[in-house]
Amino acid sequence: MKITVVGGGYVGLVSGACFAHLGHEVLIVEKLKEKLELLKEGKSPIYEPGLDELLEEGIKGKRLHFTDSLKEAADFSEVLFICVGTPSLADGSPDLSQVDQVVRDVARRMNSYKVFVEKSTVPVNTHKRIEGVVRRYLKDKSLEFDVVSNPEFLKEGAAVDDFLNPDRIVVGVSSQRAKEIMEEIYRPLVEKGAPLFITDPASAEIIKHAANAFLATKISFINMVSDLCEATGANVDAVADGLGFDKRIGRAFLNAGIGWGGSCFPKDLKAFVKIAEEFAVDFSLLKEVERINERRIELLMKKLKDALWTLRSKRIALWGLSFKPNTDDIREAPSIKVVQRLLKEGATVSAYDPKATDNFRRLFVEGEDLRYAKDKYEALKDAEALLILTEWQEFKEADLTKVKELMEVPIIVDGRNIYDPDEVKAMGFEYYSIGR
Ligand code: UGA
């Protein structure tokens, strides 16, 4: 099938490349010139495992095309996946102006049936807004169209795999015609066993926000449990394992640490609370989930300070800048607040991340008090403490004997519980982790 994907960002790119991999012919619209040029050469502007290979495969197989022309895109297929950004406004609600713009532009040019598929995360009932906008701008009022909600559940760092092996595909439709088109698009995945859950558009929109809100709640919950474990001498890893055996709870997203970040949870939680407020529903539970998350950085800083007494002029090695492993994304990453705090308190930081350093450099310019190391060992030279903020595999596999030799003082404050406390302590480290 022919598919248009509007927006070559994270979601659009992964979805478009995966649709092409499934055998569809895909046109991705990207307005930013620099990005478009990269994409045409088959180069991904973001680091995402497996994506480069899919881009190359799609381009070589002539199933993946790129353009900056929305007109070309609107004519290309009857299905348009809207994957543009929906960033937070100051009041927490999402800015839907890019969605509105795309819908208006396509509606003005429409001369045949179209399906508008919301893939960007949007508040409940956005499909009604889109319907209204299309009706308003349509020149030929007799033309038919459908609006479908098809939220994405891709995790950064595992997005390609999540797309091709989904737990479920959620499609919110209100017409048989659109339903059949969506079934045809996802047929290759459904044939491999992926559950396709068809529902109404409003429910699909809520499923997306509720899923992220629930996962964030799970993390904040285990983080509170970790505080209790720490206060009582219990071990949060053991508690999470014990809880996880219960199928109703599950072990996933019960890793205690310095909290959730990224481009999704913080934005989506705020948006969900905002929607609830608009409908006079008091969802204060989620406000508490956010508050718990904000306090995680304080907790980490307190651990570091308790260990070092004062941070002024202390050399701190920092491992991990991305908001989670296997991505170069630093949006709402705990590292941002931690580095701000360290610099404010007069520490000297030597930071290393396998992929996110270039992005971080744009926020924090290298200087006397902040250096970016080329590898994890270089960051450790003469350090008086090592702070671990992201659980990259290469940190888990680090040669701890070498780590100890390189540091002036062997103190590790591990915000992601990547080492066995008994083992590192036996090696002579002073080791602080979360809830153990
Ligand atoms: C999240 C959801 O997991 C996806 O299903 C969803 O599609 C996506 O948002 C989105 O809305 O686009 P993502 O933000 O890529 O995906 O990352 P997650 O793997 O969910 O992690 C989010 C944050 O939670 C990270 O900072 C991570 O370190 C933290 N986390 C995760 C924990 O602190 N503990 C855990 O047990 C799991």
Short mmCIF file of N, CA and C and ligand atoms in Angstrom, two decimals, residues 121 152-156 208 212 215 219 253-255 259-262 264-265 268 323-324 391 416, ligand 1:
data_model
loop_
_atom_site.label_atom_id
_atom_site.label_comp_id
_atom_site.label_asym_id
_atom_site.label_seq_id
_atom_site.Cartn_x
_atom_site.Cartn_y
_atom_site.Cartn_z
N THR A 121 1.22 11.89 19.76
CA THR A 121 0.40 11.78 20.98
C THR A 121 -0.44 13.04 21.15
N GLU A 152 1.37 5.36 19.04
CA GLU A 152 2.60 4.55 19.01
C GLU A 152 3.01 4.21 20.44
N PHE A 153 3.62 3.04 20.57
CA PHE A 153 4.10 2.62 21.90
C PHE A 153 5.58 2.27 21.82
N LEU A 154 6.30 3.01 20.98
CA LEU A 154 7.72 2.72 20.76
C LEU A 154 8.57 3.26 21.88
N LYS A 155 9.49 2.44 22.36
CA LYS A 155 10.46 2.92 23.36
C LYS A 155 11.72 3.33 22.61
N GLU A 156 12.24 4.49 22.92
CA GLU A 156 13.50 4.89 22.30
C GLU A 156 14.56 3.86 22.66
N LYS A 208 -3.30 5.71 24.86
CA LYS A 208 -1.92 6.19 24.75
C LYS A 208 -1.47 6.94 26.00
N ASN A 212 1.28 5.59 29.17
CA ASN A 212 2.48 6.28 29.66
C ASN A 212 2.32 6.72 31.12
N LEU A 215 2.81 3.65 33.34
CA LEU A 215 4.22 3.23 33.44
C LEU A 215 5.01 4.18 34.33
N ILE A 219 6.94 3.38 37.99
CA ILE A 219 8.33 3.74 38.35
C ILE A 219 8.35 4.58 39.64
N PHE A 253 9.48 -2.23 34.31
CA PHE A 253 9.29 -0.87 34.83
C PHE A 253 9.21 -0.81 36.35
N LEU A 254 9.89 -1.76 36.98
CA LEU A 254 10.03 -1.71 38.44
C LEU A 254 11.50 -1.54 38.82
N ASN A 255 12.28 -0.89 37.95
CA ASN A 255 13.67 -0.64 38.30
C ASN A 255 13.77 0.71 39.00
N GLY A 259 14.79 8.15 38.52
CA GLY A 259 13.53 8.65 37.98
C GLY A 259 13.44 8.63 36.46
N TRP A 260 12.24 8.91 35.99
CA TRP A 260 11.97 8.88 34.54
C TRP A 260 12.18 10.24 33.91
N GLY A 261 12.66 10.19 32.66
CA GLY A 261 12.81 11.42 31.87
C GLY A 261 12.40 11.12 30.45
N GLY A 262 13.00 11.84 29.50
CA GLY A 262 12.70 11.58 28.09
C GLY A 262 11.69 12.55 27.52
N CYS A 264 8.76 11.78 26.42
CA CYS A 264 7.36 11.31 26.47
C CYS A 264 6.72 11.39 27.86
N PHE A 265 7.26 10.68 28.83
CA PHE A 265 6.60 10.63 30.14
C PHE A 265 6.35 12.03 30.73
N ASP A 268 3.71 13.81 28.52
CA ASP A 268 2.40 13.15 28.46
C ASP A 268 1.68 13.17 29.81
N PHE A 323 18.84 10.07 28.56
CA PHE A 323 17.80 9.82 29.59
C PHE A 323 17.62 8.34 29.89
N LYS A 324 18.15 7.50 28.98
CA LYS A 324 18.16 6.06 29.20
C LYS A 324 19.17 5.47 28.23
N GLU A 391 22.12 3.45 32.65
CA GLU A 391 22.60 2.06 32.75
C GLU A 391 23.03 1.49 31.40
N ARG A 416 21.48 3.97 39.10
CA ARG A 416 20.71 2.98 38.33
C ARG A 416 20.92 1.55 38.79
C1 UGA B 1 7.91 5.63 26.59
C2 UGA B 1 7.02 4.37 26.59
O1 UGA B 1 7.69 3.30 27.24
C3 UGA B 1 6.66 3.96 25.16
O2 UGA B 1 5.76 2.87 25.19
C4 UGA B 1 6.00 5.16 24.47
O3 UGA B 1 5.67 4.87 23.12
C5 UGA B 1 6.93 6.34 24.48
O4 UGA B 1 7.26 6.67 25.86
C6 UGA B 1 6.24 7.50 23.81
O5 UGA B 1 5.23 7.97 24.32
O6 UGA B 1 6.65 7.87 22.70
P1 UGA B 1 10.51 6.10 26.20
O7 UGA B 1 10.23 7.48 26.66
O8 UGA B 1 11.30 5.91 24.96
O9 UGA B 1 9.14 5.28 25.97
O10 UGA B 1 11.33 5.37 27.34
P2 UGA B 1 11.02 4.29 28.49
O11 UGA B 1 11.76 3.07 28.22
O12 UGA B 1 9.58 4.17 28.75
O13 UGA B 1 11.71 5.00 29.75
C7 UGA B 1 11.24 6.24 30.25
C8 UGA B 1 12.00 6.66 31.47
O14 UGA B 1 11.71 5.79 32.56
C9 UGA B 1 13.53 6.60 31.31
O15 UGA B 1 14.08 7.76 31.87
C10 UGA B 1 13.95 5.38 32.09
O16 UGA B 1 15.25 5.48 32.61
C11 UGA B 1 12.91 5.36 33.19
N1 UGA B 1 12.68 4.01 33.76
C12 UGA B 1 12.15 3.02 32.99
C13 UGA B 1 12.98 3.78 35.09
O17 UGA B 1 13.45 4.67 35.84
N2 UGA B 1 12.72 2.53 35.64
C14 UGA B 1 12.21 1.52 34.88
O18 UGA B 1 11.98 0.42 35.43
C15 UGA B 1 11.92 1.77 33.53
#
